[in-house]
């Protein structure tokens, strides 16, 4: 085991359309987590805007470029405090919008992801499908792979990030009531099957008829839960992760007797159907 | 919802190398489950032979062809009772052997699967990699997709069975101590992410320094556990499944407000890396 990085998942309760208020709260959360020595701080999906939009026009009224005004404000605080932040927001590009996340660090803007798999729900009814291929962003706090909410339900997405070398998956999410099995089973499975650390930051609160279910989770690459938040409280959870630990895909339980070659035993020649539209 | 099929997972404790004794016990279990009206009965991996072999010669001493003597005996009972049985055993073909499962029904032998992904453990140190592509066997109790133990840890294998139209995944397994997170998280995730029913039959007992951890499970295609066995007792668990329910991959939680297109939202054009040897 090598260096340990303290990470945090922020379980917040953004208010729909109240961007200034939400931004101020995010900055406050970053200061609190940084005081506790967190170096990587992950926020929920749509932290700046809320999620349950009712029209495209309403979405566009709060969408912004990445980088852009608000991301730059968060970025300045990252520089000041020497921390990395992953934050979900609505991105505008020309006359399109995306459900995106932005990764910021002490040297400013690092990169972004756009949600690839869209449920028919809230914001996602109005955005375009993500068009940035799955990729890794290499940072001082680890090789990060980002996806957003529903993306995590597709094993292919996390598998690819892991094959690309992700050490930590960062997952801003907005799990509503009805998605309870995702924190209960899926997050741990994704960490376990790929041997990657997982930071899932969900929101809480009610918004336009939907209730969000918290249960933000930090899961070790062994599949074991390191920290888990409540179902309804705003709070921050923390854990210590060794990014390098995710690199070892050959799991030894008893040497020469019980070993699991997780990646070596993959049989890509049998998986072709996964890459076909059917 | 249409017809319901009563299914059973047998949690047994086979004794290494004692094939006659194990076979007799299997026949007994089938009679008991059939009396309780089970129509599909799933046994653990290596039900006829045990698992913790210490040499290739020892394995070959109990390996048999499929179909072959013992499979034919089980098959005769299936005909007599009008039931379907999935049973794990060691298969011999020429000078090779495989960790296989056989599916039998009221009309006799239906088909077999050979374990595709091999851990370094027990029997699997001595068998060849499975060479039968993933496929579905269409029966009166549903479209069945078979995999064995470690195969389930590879999301690709179950995804492909689901894409091929599997309604029920049958999983003979031998989870030892150390594999505890598979019944805890992975089985439910596989059912949930693919919307397929799952029957996982694990063994119990100790064998040459290994302890097997039970927790056989029947999981509904919604991801909810319908039946779960103890950690150490020989027992049978039962559930009622509607095979047709697995066919609907568009999950509606609130109509026109919260819908999850599980298969339609797949983005195969982004998944190419999964099919590459890296």
Coordinates of N, CA, C and O in Angstrom, one line a residue, chain A residues 43-219:
Chain A
X43 N -19.4 16.0 -5.6 CA -20.7 16.5 -5.4 C -21.7 15.7 -6.2 O -21.4 15.0 -7.1
X44 N -23.0 15.8 -5.9 CA -24.1 15.1 -6.6 C -24.2 15.7 -8.1 O -23.6 16.7 -8.4
X45 N -25.0 15.0 -8.9 CA -25.4 15.4 -10.2 C -26.2 16.7 -10.0 O -26.9 16.9 -9.0
X46 N -26.1 17.6 -10.9 CA -26.9 18.9 -11.0 C -26.8 19.6 -9.7 O -27.8 20.2 -9.2
X47 N -25.6 19.7 -9.1 CA -25.5 20.3 -7.8 C -25.8 21.8 -7.8 O -26.2 22.4 -6.8
X48 N -25.6 22.4 -9.0 CA -25.8 23.9 -9.0 C -27.3 24.3 -9.4 O -27.6 25.4 -9.2
X49 N -28.0 23.3 -9.9 CA -29.3 23.7 -10.6 C -30.5 23.0 -10.1 O -31.7 23.4 -10.3
X50 N -30.4 21.8 -9.4 CA -31.5 20.9 -9.2 C -31.7 20.1 -10.5 O -31.0 20.3 -11.5
X51 N -32.7 19.2 -10.4 CA -32.8 18.2 -11.5 C -34.2 18.1 -12.1 O -34.3 17.8 -13.3
X52 N -35.3 18.3 -11.4 CA -36.6 18.0 -11.9 C -37.2 19.1 -12.8 O -38.2 19.7 -12.5
X53 N -36.5 19.4 -13.9 CA -36.9 20.5 -14.8 C -38.2 20.0 -15.5 O -38.5 18.9 -15.7
X54 N -39.0 21.1 -15.9 CA -40.2 20.7 -16.6 C -40.3 21.2 -18.1 O -41.2 20.9 -18.8
X55 N -39.2 21.8 -18.6 CA -39.2 22.2 -20.0 C -37.7 22.4 -20.4 O -36.9 22.7 -19.6
X56 N -37.5 22.4 -21.7 CA -36.2 22.6 -22.3 C -35.8 24.1 -22.0 O -34.7 24.4 -21.7
X57 N -36.8 25.0 -22.1 CA -36.4 26.4 -21.9 C -36.0 26.7 -20.4 O -35.0 27.4 -20.2
X58 N -36.6 26.0 -19.5 CA -36.3 26.1 -18.1 C -34.8 25.6 -17.9 O -34.0 26.2 -17.2
X59 N -34.5 24.5 -18.6 CA -33.2 23.9 -18.5 C -32.1 24.9 -19.0 O -31.1 25.2 -18.4
X60 N -32.5 25.5 -20.2 CA -31.5 26.4 -20.9 C -31.3 27.7 -20.0 O -30.2 28.3 -20.1
X61 N -32.3 28.0 -19.2 CA -32.2 29.2 -18.4 C -31.1 29.1 -17.4 O -30.6 30.2 -16.9
X62 N -30.7 27.9 -17.0 CA -29.6 27.7 -16.0 C -28.4 27.0 -16.5 O -27.4 26.8 -15.8
X63 N -28.4 26.6 -17.8 CA -27.3 25.9 -18.4 C -26.1 26.9 -18.6 O -26.3 28.0 -18.9
X64 N -24.9 26.4 -18.5 CA -23.7 27.2 -18.7 C -22.6 26.4 -19.4 O -22.6 25.2 -19.4
X65 N -21.7 27.1 -19.9 CA -20.5 26.4 -20.6 C -19.6 25.9 -19.5 O -19.6 26.3 -18.4
X66 N -18.9 24.8 -19.9 CA -17.8 24.3 -19.1 C -16.5 24.3 -19.9 O -16.4 23.6 -20.9
X67 N -15.4 25.0 -19.4 CA -15.5 25.9 -18.2 C -16.4 27.1 -18.5 O -16.8 27.4 -19.7
X68 N -16.7 27.8 -17.4 CA -17.7 29.0 -17.5 C -17.7 29.6 -16.2 O -16.9 29.3 -15.3
X69 N -18.6 30.6 -16.0 CA -18.6 31.4 -14.8 C -18.6 30.6 -13.5 O -17.7 30.8 -12.7
X70 N -19.5 29.8 -13.3 CA -19.6 29.1 -12.0 C -18.5 28.1 -11.8 O -18.0 28.0 -10.7
X71 N -18.2 27.3 -12.8 CA -17.1 26.4 -12.7 C -15.8 27.1 -12.4 O -15.0 26.6 -11.6
X72 N -15.6 28.3 -13.0 CA -14.4 29.1 -12.7 C -14.4 29.5 -11.2 O -13.3 29.6 -10.6
X73 N -15.6 29.8 -10.6 CA -15.6 30.2 -9.2 C -15.2 29.0 -8.3 O -14.4 29.2 -7.4
X74 N -15.7 27.9 -8.7 CA -15.4 26.7 -7.9 C -13.9 26.4 -8.1 O -13.1 26.1 -7.1
X75 N -13.4 26.6 -9.3 CA -12.0 26.3 -9.6 C -11.1 27.2 -8.8 O -10.0 26.8 -8.3
X76 N -11.5 28.5 -8.7 CA -10.7 29.4 -7.9 C -10.5 28.9 -6.4 O -9.4 29.0 -5.8
X77 N -11.6 28.4 -5.9 CA -11.5 27.9 -4.5 C -10.6 26.6 -4.4 O -9.9 26.5 -3.5
X78 N -10.7 25.8 -5.5 CA -9.8 24.6 -5.5 C -8.3 25.1 -5.5 O -7.5 24.5 -4.8
X79 N -8.0 26.1 -6.3 CA -6.7 26.6 -6.3 C -6.3 27.1 -4.9 O -5.2 26.8 -4.4
X80 N -7.2 27.9 -4.3 CA -6.9 28.5 -3.0 C -6.6 27.4 -1.9 O -5.7 27.5 -1.1
X81 N -7.5 26.3 -2.0 CA -7.4 25.3 -0.9 C -6.5 24.1 -1.3 O -6.3 23.2 -0.4
X82 N -6.1 24.0 -2.5 CA -5.3 22.9 -3.0 C -6.1 21.6 -3.0 O -5.6 20.5 -2.6
X83 N -7.4 21.6 -3.4 CA -8.2 20.4 -3.5 C -8.7 20.1 -4.9 O -8.7 21.0 -5.8
X84 N -9.2 18.9 -5.1 CA -9.8 18.5 -6.3 C -11.3 18.4 -6.1 O -11.8 17.8 -5.1
X85 N -12.1 18.9 -7.0 CA -13.6 18.8 -6.9 C -14.2 18.2 -8.2 O -13.8 18.6 -9.3
X86 N -15.2 17.4 -7.9 CA -16.0 16.8 -9.0 C -17.4 17.3 -8.8 O -18.0 17.1 -7.7
X87 N -18.0 18.0 -9.8 CA -19.3 18.6 -9.5 C -20.2 18.5 -10.8 O -19.7 18.6 -11.9
X88 N -21.4 18.1 -10.5 CA -22.4 18.0 -11.6 C -23.2 19.2 -11.9 O -23.5 19.9 -11.0
X89 N -23.3 19.5 -13.2 CA -24.1 20.7 -13.5 C -24.6 20.6 -14.9 O -24.3 19.6 -15.7
X90 N -25.5 21.5 -15.3 CA -26.1 21.5 -16.7 C -25.2 22.3 -17.6 O -25.0 23.5 -17.3
X91 N -24.8 21.6 -18.7 CA -23.9 22.3 -19.6 C -24.6 22.8 -20.9 O -25.4 22.0 -21.4
X92 N -24.3 23.9 -21.3 CA -24.8 24.4 -22.6 C -23.7 24.4 -23.6 O -22.5 24.8 -23.3
X93 N -24.0 24.0 -24.8 CA -23.1 24.1 -25.9 C -23.9 24.5 -27.2 O -24.6 23.6 -27.7
X94 N -23.8 25.7 -27.6 CA -24.7 26.2 -28.7 C -26.1 26.1 -28.3 O -26.5 26.5 -27.2
X95 N -27.0 25.4 -29.1 CA -28.4 25.3 -28.7 C -28.7 23.9 -28.1 O -29.8 23.5 -28.1
X96 N -27.6 23.2 -27.7 CA -27.8 21.9 -27.0 C -27.4 22.0 -25.6 O -26.7 22.9 -25.2
X97 N -27.9 21.1 -24.8 CA -27.4 21.0 -23.4 C -27.1 19.6 -23.0 O -27.6 18.6 -23.7
X98 N -26.3 19.4 -22.0 CA -25.9 18.1 -21.6 C -25.9 18.0 -20.0 O -25.8 19.1 -19.4
X99 N -26.1 16.8 -19.5 CA -26.0 16.6 -18.1 C -24.6 16.2 -17.8 O -24.1 15.1 -18.2
X100 N -23.8 17.1 -17.3 CA -22.3 17.0 -17.3 C -21.8 17.0 -15.8 O -22.4 17.3 -14.9
X101 N -20.5 16.6 -15.8 CA -19.8 16.8 -14.6 C -18.4 17.4 -15.0 O -17.9 17.2 -16.1
X102 N -17.9 18.2 -14.0 CA -16.6 18.9 -14.3 C -15.7 18.5 -13.2 O -16.0 18.4 -12.0
X103 N -14.4 18.3 -13.6 CA -13.4 18.0 -12.6 C -12.4 19.2 -12.5 O -11.9 19.6 -13.6
X104 N -12.2 19.7 -11.3 CA -11.4 20.9 -11.1 C -10.3 20.6 -10.1 O -10.5 19.7 -9.2
X105 N -9.2 21.3 -10.2 CA -8.1 21.0 -9.2 C -7.3 22.2 -8.9 O -7.7 23.3 -9.4
X106 N -6.2 22.1 -8.2 CA -5.4 23.2 -7.8 C -4.9 24.0 -8.9 O -4.5 25.2 -8.8
X107 N -4.8 23.4 -10.1 CA -4.3 24.1 -11.3 C -5.5 24.5 -12.2 O -5.2 24.9 -13.3
X108 N -6.7 24.4 -11.7 CA -7.8 24.9 -12.5 C -8.6 23.7 -13.1 O -8.6 22.6 -12.6
X109 N -9.2 24.0 -14.3 CA -10.1 23.1 -15.0 C -9.3 21.9 -15.5 O -8.3 22.0 -16.2
X110 N -9.8 20.7 -15.2 CA -9.1 19.4 -15.7 C -9.8 18.7 -16.8 O -9.2 18.3 -17.8
X111 N -11.1 18.6 -16.7 CA -11.9 18.0 -17.7 C -13.3 17.8 -17.4 O -13.8 18.2 -16.3
X112 N -14.1 17.2 -18.3 CA -15.5 17.1 -18.1 C -16.0 15.7 -18.7 O -15.3 15.1 -19.6
X113 N -17.2 15.3 -18.2 CA -17.9 14.1 -18.8 C -19.3 14.5 -19.1 O -19.8 15.4 -18.3
X114 N -19.9 13.9 -20.1 CA -21.3 14.1 -20.3 C -22.1 12.8 -20.2 O -21.6 11.8 -20.7
X115 N -23.2 12.9 -19.5 CA -24.0 11.6 -19.2 C -24.3 10.9 -20.5 O -24.8 11.5 -21.5
X116 N -24.0 9.6 -20.6 CA -24.1 8.8 -21.8 C -25.4 8.1 -21.9 O -25.9 7.9 -23.0
X117 N -25.9 7.6 -20.8 CA -27.2 6.8 -20.8 C -28.3 7.6 -20.1 O -28.1 8.0 -19.0
X118 N -29.4 7.9 -20.8 CA -30.4 8.8 -20.3 C -31.7 8.1 -19.9 O -32.3 7.4 -20.7
X119 N -32.1 8.2 -18.6 CA -33.4 7.7 -18.3 C -34.4 8.7 -18.8 O -34.1 9.9 -19.1
X120 N -35.7 8.3 -18.7 CA -36.7 9.3 -19.0 C -37.2 9.8 -17.7 O -38.0 9.3 -17.0
X121 N -36.6 11.0 -17.3 CA -36.8 11.5 -15.9 C -36.2 12.9 -15.9 O -35.0 13.1 -16.3
X122 N -36.9 13.8 -15.2 CA -36.3 15.1 -14.9 C -35.5 15.8 -16.0 O -36.0 15.7 -17.2
X123 N -34.4 16.3 -15.7 CA -33.5 16.9 -16.7 C -33.2 16.1 -17.9 O -33.1 16.6 -19.0
X124 N -33.1 14.8 -17.7 CA -32.6 13.9 -18.8 C -33.6 13.8 -19.9 O -33.2 13.3 -21.0
X125 N -34.8 14.3 -19.7 CA -35.8 14.3 -20.9 C -35.4 15.4 -21.8 O -35.9 15.4 -23.0
X126 N -34.6 16.4 -21.4 CA -34.3 17.5 -22.3 C -32.9 17.7 -22.8 O -32.6 18.5 -23.6
X127 N -32.0 16.9 -22.3 CA -30.6 17.0 -22.7 C -30.3 16.1 -23.9 O -31.0 15.1 -24.2
X128 N -29.1 16.3 -24.5 CA -28.6 15.4 -25.6 C -27.8 14.3 -24.9 O -27.2 14.5 -23.8
X129 N -27.7 13.2 -25.7 CA -26.8 12.1 -25.2 C -25.3 12.6 -25.2 O -24.9 13.2 -26.1
X130 N -24.6 12.2 -24.2 CA -23.2 12.5 -24.1 C -22.4 12.0 -25.3 O -22.7 11.0 -25.8
X131 N -21.5 12.9 -25.8 CA -20.7 12.6 -27.0 C -19.2 12.5 -26.8 O -18.5 12.6 -27.7
X132 N -18.8 12.5 -25.5 CA -17.4 12.4 -25.2 C -17.1 11.0 -24.8 O -17.8 10.4 -23.9
X133 N -16.2 10.3 -25.5 CA -16.0 8.9 -25.2 C -15.5 8.7 -23.7 O -14.9 9.6 -23.1
X134 N -15.7 7.5 -23.2 CA -15.2 7.2 -21.8 C -13.7 7.4 -21.8 O -13.0 6.9 -22.7
X135 N -13.2 8.0 -20.8 CA -11.8 8.2 -20.7 C -11.4 8.5 -19.3 O -12.2 8.7 -18.4
X136 N -10.1 8.5 -19.0 CA -9.5 8.7 -17.7 C -8.9 10.0 -17.6 O -8.2 10.5 -18.5
X137 N -9.0 10.7 -16.5 CA -8.3 11.9 -16.2 C -7.3 11.6 -15.1 O -7.6 11.2 -14.0
X138 N -6.0 11.8 -15.4 CA -4.9 11.5 -14.5 C -4.6 12.7 -13.6 O -4.3 13.8 -14.1
X139 N -4.8 12.5 -12.3 CA -4.6 13.7 -11.4 C -3.7 13.2 -10.3 O -3.4 12.0 -10.1
X140 N -3.3 14.2 -9.4 CA -2.4 13.8 -8.3 C -3.2 13.0 -7.2 O -2.5 12.4 -6.4
X141 N -4.5 13.0 -7.3 CA -5.2 12.2 -6.3 C -5.7 10.8 -6.9 O -6.5 10.2 -6.3
X142 N -5.1 10.5 -8.1 CA -5.5 9.2 -8.7 C -6.0 9.4 -10.1 O -6.3 10.5 -10.5
X143 N -6.0 8.2 -10.8 CA -6.6 8.3 -12.1 C -8.1 8.2 -12.0 O -8.6 7.1 -11.6
X144 N -8.8 9.2 -12.4 CA -10.2 9.3 -12.2 C -11.0 8.9 -13.4 O -10.6 9.3 -14.5
X145 N -12.1 8.2 -13.2 CA -13.0 7.9 -14.3 C -14.4 8.4 -13.9 O -14.9 8.1 -12.8
X146 N -15.0 9.2 -14.7 CA -16.3 9.8 -14.3 C -17.5 9.3 -15.1 O -17.4 9.1 -16.3
X147 N -18.6 9.1 -14.4 CA -19.9 8.8 -15.0 C -20.9 9.4 -14.1 O -20.7 9.9 -13.0
X148 N -22.2 9.5 -14.7 CA -23.2 10.2 -14.0 C -24.5 9.3 -13.8 O -25.0 8.7 -14.8
X149 N -24.9 9.1 -12.6 CA -26.2 8.5 -12.2 C -26.5 7.2 -13.0 O -25.9 6.2 -12.9
X150 N -27.5 7.3 -14.0 CA -27.9 6.1 -14.7 C -26.8 5.4 -15.4 O -26.9 4.1 -15.6
X151 N -25.7 6.1 -15.8 CA -24.6 5.4 -16.4 C -24.1 4.2 -15.6 O -23.6 3.2 -16.2
X152 N -24.2 4.3 -14.3 CA -23.6 3.3 -13.4 C -24.4 2.0 -13.5 O -23.9 0.9 -13.2
X153 N -25.6 2.1 -14.0 CA -26.4 0.9 -14.1 C -26.0 0.0 -15.3 O -26.4 -1.1 -15.4
X154 N -25.1 0.6 -16.2 CA -24.6 -0.1 -17.4 C -23.2 -0.6 -17.0 O -22.3 0.1 -17.0
X155 N -23.1 -1.9 -16.9 CA -21.8 -2.5 -16.4 C -20.7 -2.1 -17.4 O -19.5 -2.0 -17.1
X156 N -21.1 -2.0 -18.7 CA -20.1 -1.7 -19.7 C -19.4 -0.4 -19.5 O -18.1 -0.3 -19.7
X157 N -20.1 0.6 -19.0 CA -19.4 1.9 -18.8 C -18.3 1.8 -17.8 O -17.2 2.3 -18.0
X158 N -18.6 1.2 -16.6 CA -17.5 1.1 -15.6 C -16.4 0.2 -16.0 O -15.3 0.4 -15.7
X159 N -16.8 -0.9 -16.6 CA -15.8 -1.8 -17.1 C -14.8 -1.1 -18.0 O -13.6 -1.3 -17.9
X160 N -15.3 -0.3 -18.9 CA -14.4 0.4 -19.8 C -13.5 1.3 -19.1 O -12.2 1.4 -19.3
X161 N -14.0 2.1 -18.1 CA -13.2 3.0 -17.3 C -12.1 2.2 -16.6 O -10.9 2.6 -16.5
X162 N -12.5 1.0 -16.1 CA -11.5 0.2 -15.4 C -10.4 -0.3 -16.3 O -9.2 -0.3 -16.0
X163 N -10.9 -0.8 -17.5 CA -9.9 -1.3 -18.5 C -8.9 -0.2 -19.0 O -7.8 -0.4 -19.3
X164 N -9.4 1.1 -18.9 CA -8.6 2.2 -19.3 C -7.6 2.6 -18.2 O -6.8 3.5 -18.4
X165 N -7.8 2.0 -17.0 CA -6.9 2.3 -15.9 C -7.4 3.1 -14.8 O -6.6 3.6 -13.9
X166 N -8.7 3.3 -14.7 CA -9.3 4.2 -13.6 C -8.9 3.5 -12.3 O -9.0 2.3 -12.1
X167 N -8.5 4.4 -11.4 CA -8.3 3.9 -10.0 C -9.5 4.3 -9.1 O -9.8 3.5 -8.1
X168 N -10.1 5.4 -9.4 CA -11.3 5.8 -8.6 C -12.4 6.2 -9.6 O -12.1 7.0 -10.5
X169 N -13.6 5.6 -9.4 CA -14.7 6.1 -10.2 C -15.4 7.1 -9.4 O -15.7 6.9 -8.2
X170 N -15.7 8.3 -10.0 CA -16.5 9.3 -9.3 C -17.8 9.4 -10.0 O -18.0 9.5 -11.2
X171 N -18.9 9.3 -9.1 CA -20.2 9.2 -9.6 C -21.1 10.2 -8.9 O -21.7 10.0 -7.9
X172 N -21.3 11.4 -9.5 CA -22.3 12.3 -9.1 C -23.7 11.7 -9.5 O -23.8 11.3 -10.7
X173 N -24.6 11.7 -8.6 CA -25.9 11.0 -8.9 C -27.1 11.7 -8.3 O -26.9 12.6 -7.4
X174 N -28.2 11.4 -8.8 CA -29.5 11.9 -8.2 C -30.4 10.7 -8.2 O -31.4 10.6 -8.9
X175 N -30.2 9.8 -7.3 CA -31.1 8.6 -7.2 C -32.4 9.0 -6.5 O -32.4 9.4 -5.3
X176 N -33.5 8.8 -7.2 CA -34.8 9.1 -6.5 C -35.3 7.8 -5.9 O -34.8 6.7 -6.1
X177 N -36.4 7.9 -5.1 CA -37.1 6.8 -4.6 C -37.4 5.9 -5.8 O -37.8 6.4 -6.9
X178 N -37.2 4.6 -5.7 CA -37.4 3.7 -6.8 C -36.0 3.2 -7.3 O -36.0 2.2 -8.0
X179 N -35.0 3.9 -7.0 CA -33.6 3.5 -7.4 C -32.8 2.9 -6.2 O -31.6 2.8 -6.3
X180 N -33.6 2.4 -5.2 CA -33.0 2.0 -4.0 C -31.9 0.9 -4.1 O -31.0 0.8 -3.3
X181 N -32.1 0.0 -5.1 CA -31.2 -1.1 -5.2 C -29.8 -0.7 -5.8 O -28.9 -1.4 -5.7
X182 N -29.7 0.5 -6.3 CA -28.4 0.9 -6.8 C -27.4 1.1 -5.7 O -26.4 0.5 -5.7
X183 N -27.7 1.9 -4.6 CA -26.8 2.0 -3.5 C -26.7 0.7 -2.8 O -25.7 0.3 -2.2
X184 N -27.8 -0.1 -2.7 CA -27.8 -1.3 -1.9 C -26.9 -2.4 -2.5 O -26.2 -3.1 -1.8
X185 N -26.9 -2.5 -3.9 CA -26.2 -3.6 -4.5 C -25.2 -3.2 -5.6 O -24.1 -3.7 -5.7
X186 N -25.6 -2.2 -6.4 CA -24.9 -2.0 -7.7 C -23.5 -1.4 -7.4 O -22.5 -1.8 -8.0
X187 N -23.4 -0.4 -6.5 CA -22.2 0.3 -6.3 C -21.1 -0.6 -5.8 O -20.0 -0.6 -6.4
X188 N -21.4 -1.4 -4.9 CA -20.4 -2.4 -4.4 C -20.0 -3.4 -5.4 O -18.9 -3.8 -5.6
X189 N -21.0 -3.8 -6.2 CA -20.7 -4.8 -7.3 C -19.7 -4.2 -8.3 O -18.7 -4.8 -8.7
X190 N -20.0 -2.9 -8.7 CA -19.1 -2.3 -9.7 C -17.7 -2.2 -9.2 O -16.7 -2.4 -9.9
X191 N -17.5 -1.8 -7.9 CA -16.2 -1.7 -7.3 C -15.5 -3.1 -7.3 O -14.4 -3.3 -7.7
X192 N -16.3 -4.1 -6.9 CA -15.8 -5.5 -6.7 C -15.4 -6.1 -8.0 O -14.4 -6.7 -8.1
X193 N -16.3 -6.0 -9.0 CA -16.0 -6.7 -10.3 C -14.9 -6.1 -11.0 O -14.2 -6.8 -11.8
X194 N -14.6 -4.8 -10.8 CA -13.6 -4.1 -11.5 C -12.3 -3.8 -10.7 O -11.4 -3.3 -11.2
X195 N -12.5 -4.1 -9.4 CA -11.4 -3.7 -8.4 C -11.0 -2.2 -8.6 O -9.9 -1.9 -8.9
X196 N -12.1 -1.4 -8.5 CA -11.8 0.1 -8.5 C -12.5 0.7 -7.3 O -13.6 0.2 -6.9
X197 N -11.9 1.7 -6.8 CA -12.6 2.5 -5.7 C -13.8 3.2 -6.3 O -13.7 3.6 -7.5
X198 N -14.8 3.5 -5.5 CA -16.0 4.2 -6.0 C -16.4 5.2 -5.0 O -16.6 5.0 -3.8
X199 N -16.7 6.4 -5.5 CA -17.2 7.5 -4.7 C -18.5 7.9 -5.4 O -18.6 8.5 -6.5
X200 N -19.7 7.6 -4.7 CA -21.0 7.9 -5.2 C -21.6 9.0 -4.3 O -21.8 8.8 -3.1
X201 N -21.8 10.2 -4.9 CA -22.4 11.3 -4.1 C -23.8 11.5 -4.6 O -24.1 11.9 -5.7
X202 N -24.8 11.2 -3.7 CA -26.2 11.4 -4.1 C -26.8 12.6 -3.3 O -26.2 13.0 -2.3
X203 N -27.9 13.1 -3.8 CA -28.5 14.2 -3.1 C -29.6 13.7 -2.2 O -30.0 12.5 -2.2
X204 N -30.2 14.6 -1.4 CA -31.4 14.3 -0.6 C -32.4 15.4 -0.9 O -32.2 16.2 -1.7
X205 N -33.5 15.3 -0.2 CA -34.6 16.3 -0.4 C -35.7 16.0 -1.4 O -35.6 14.9 -2.0
X206 N -36.6 16.8 -1.4 CA -37.8 16.7 -2.3 C -37.8 17.7 -3.4 O -37.3 18.9 -3.1
X207 N -38.3 17.4 -4.6 CA -38.3 18.4 -5.6 C -39.4 18.0 -6.6 O -39.3 16.9 -7.2
X208 N -40.4 18.8 -6.7 CA -41.5 18.6 -7.7 C -42.0 17.2 -7.8 O -42.1 16.6 -8.8
X209 N -42.3 16.6 -6.6 CA -43.0 15.3 -6.6 C -42.0 14.2 -6.5 O -42.4 13.0 -6.4
X210 N -40.7 14.4 -6.6 CA -39.7 13.4 -6.4 C -39.0 13.5 -5.1 O -38.7 14.6 -4.6
X211 N -38.6 12.4 -4.5 CA -37.8 12.4 -3.3 C -36.5 11.7 -3.6 O -36.5 10.6 -4.2
X212 N -35.4 12.3 -3.2 CA -34.1 11.7 -3.4 C -33.6 11.0 -2.1 O -34.0 11.4 -1.0
X213 N -32.9 9.9 -2.4 CA -32.7 8.9 -1.3 C -31.3 8.8 -0.6 O -31.0 7.8 0.1
X214 N -30.5 9.8 -0.8 CA -29.2 9.8 -0.1 C -28.4 8.5 -0.3 O -28.3 8.1 -1.5
X215 N -28.0 8.0 0.8 CA -27.2 6.7 0.7 C -25.9 6.9 -0.1 O -25.4 6.0 -0.8
X216 N -25.3 8.1 -0.1 CA -24.0 8.3 -0.8 C -23.1 7.3 -0.2 O -23.2 6.9 1.0
X217 N -22.1 6.9 -1.0 CA -21.3 5.7 -0.5 C -19.9 5.9 -1.0 O -19.7 6.3 -2.2
X218 N -18.9 5.5 -0.2 CA -17.6 5.3 -0.7 C -17.2 3.9 -0.5 O -17.3 3.3 0.6
X219 N -16.8 3.2 -1.6 CA -16.6 1.8 -1.6 C -15.2 1.5 -2.0 O -14.7 2.0 -3.0

